[in-house]
Coordinates of C-alpha atoms in Angstrom, one line a residue:
M50 CA 0.0 0.0 0.0
T51 CA 1.5 3.3 -1.1
T52 CA 0.5 6.5 0.7
S53 CA 0.9 10.1 -0.5
P54 CA 3.5 12.2 1.3
R55 CA 2.1 14.6 3.9
F56 CA 4.2 17.5 2.6
L57 CA 5.0 18.5 -0.9
S58 CA 7.8 20.6 -2.4
V59 CA 7.2 23.7 -4.4
K60 CA 8.1 21.7 -7.5
N61 CA 5.6 19.0 -6.6
V62 CA 2.8 21.6 -6.1
A63 CA 3.7 23.3 -9.4
D64 CA 3.5 20.0 -11.2
E65 CA 0.2 19.1 -9.6
L66 CA -1.4 22.5 -10.5
A67 CA 0.3 22.7 -13.9
I68 CA 1.8 26.1 -13.1
T69 CA 5.3 27.5 -12.7
E70 CA 7.2 27.3 -9.5
T71 CA 7.2 31.2 -9.5
A72 CA 3.4 31.1 -9.5
V73 CA 3.5 28.7 -6.4
Y74 CA 5.8 31.1 -4.6
T75 CA 3.3 33.9 -5.3
L76 CA 0.6 31.7 -3.8
L77 CA 2.8 31.2 -0.7
K78 CA 3.7 34.9 -0.5
T79 CA 0.0 36.0 -0.6
G80 CA -1.0 33.4 1.9
E81 CA -3.5 31.7 -0.5
V82 CA -1.6 28.4 0.1
P83 CA -0.2 28.1 3.6
A84 CA 3.2 26.6 3.9
I85 CA 6.1 26.0 6.3
Q86 CA 9.8 26.4 6.0
V87 CA 11.9 23.4 7.4
G88 CA 15.5 22.4 7.8
P89 CA 18.7 24.5 7.9
K90 CA 18.1 25.7 4.3
R91 CA 14.5 26.7 5.2
V92 CA 12.9 25.0 2.2
W93 CA 9.2 25.5 1.7
R94 CA 6.9 22.6 2.2
I95 CA 3.1 22.6 1.6
E96 CA 0.9 20.2 3.4
R97 CA -1.1 18.1 1.0
A98 CA -4.3 18.7 3.0
K99 CA -3.8 22.5 2.7
L100 CA -3.3 22.2 -1.1
E101 CA -6.5 20.2 -1.4
E102 CA -8.3 22.9 0.6
Y103 CA -7.0 25.6 -1.7
I104 CA -8.1 23.6 -4.7
E105 CA -11.6 23.2 -3.2
R106 CA -11.8 27.0 -2.6
Q107 CA -10.8 27.6 -6.2
Y108 CA -13.5 25.3 -7.4
A109 CA -16.1 27.1 -5.2
A110 CA -14.9 30.5 -6.4
A111 CA -15.1 29.4 -10.1
R112 CA -18.6 28.0 -9.6
E113 CA -19.7 31.3 -8.0
A114 CA -18.2 33.4 -10.7
I115 CA -19.9 31.3 -13.4
A116 CA -23.2 31.4 -11.6
K117 CA -23.0 35.2 -11.4
G118 CA -22.1 35.4 -15.1
Q119 CA -18.7 37.0 -14.3
V120 CA -16.8 34.4 -16.3
T121 CA -17.6 31.8 -18.8
P122 CA -15.6 28.5 -19.1
E123 CA -13.4 28.5 -22.2
V124 CA -11.6 25.7 -23.9
D125 CA -8.0 25.4 -22.6
E126 CA -5.8 25.1 -25.7
E127 CA -2.9 23.4 -23.8

């Protein structure tokens, strides 16, 4: 049985969200995604549960914006 790690690196989060590491650092800086710094090099680690909470908030915000007619879903060309 394989379990997911509790904490993710900035690179892991960037890969999961399909964004750049710079964008992840922006999320950390703004507090949108809470994180901790660990070890002598003070590397950032993001708890998987906090990342999932962020994702759920983003889904809720998107649903609300769509319901209010503020945005319309578009085809992602990637």
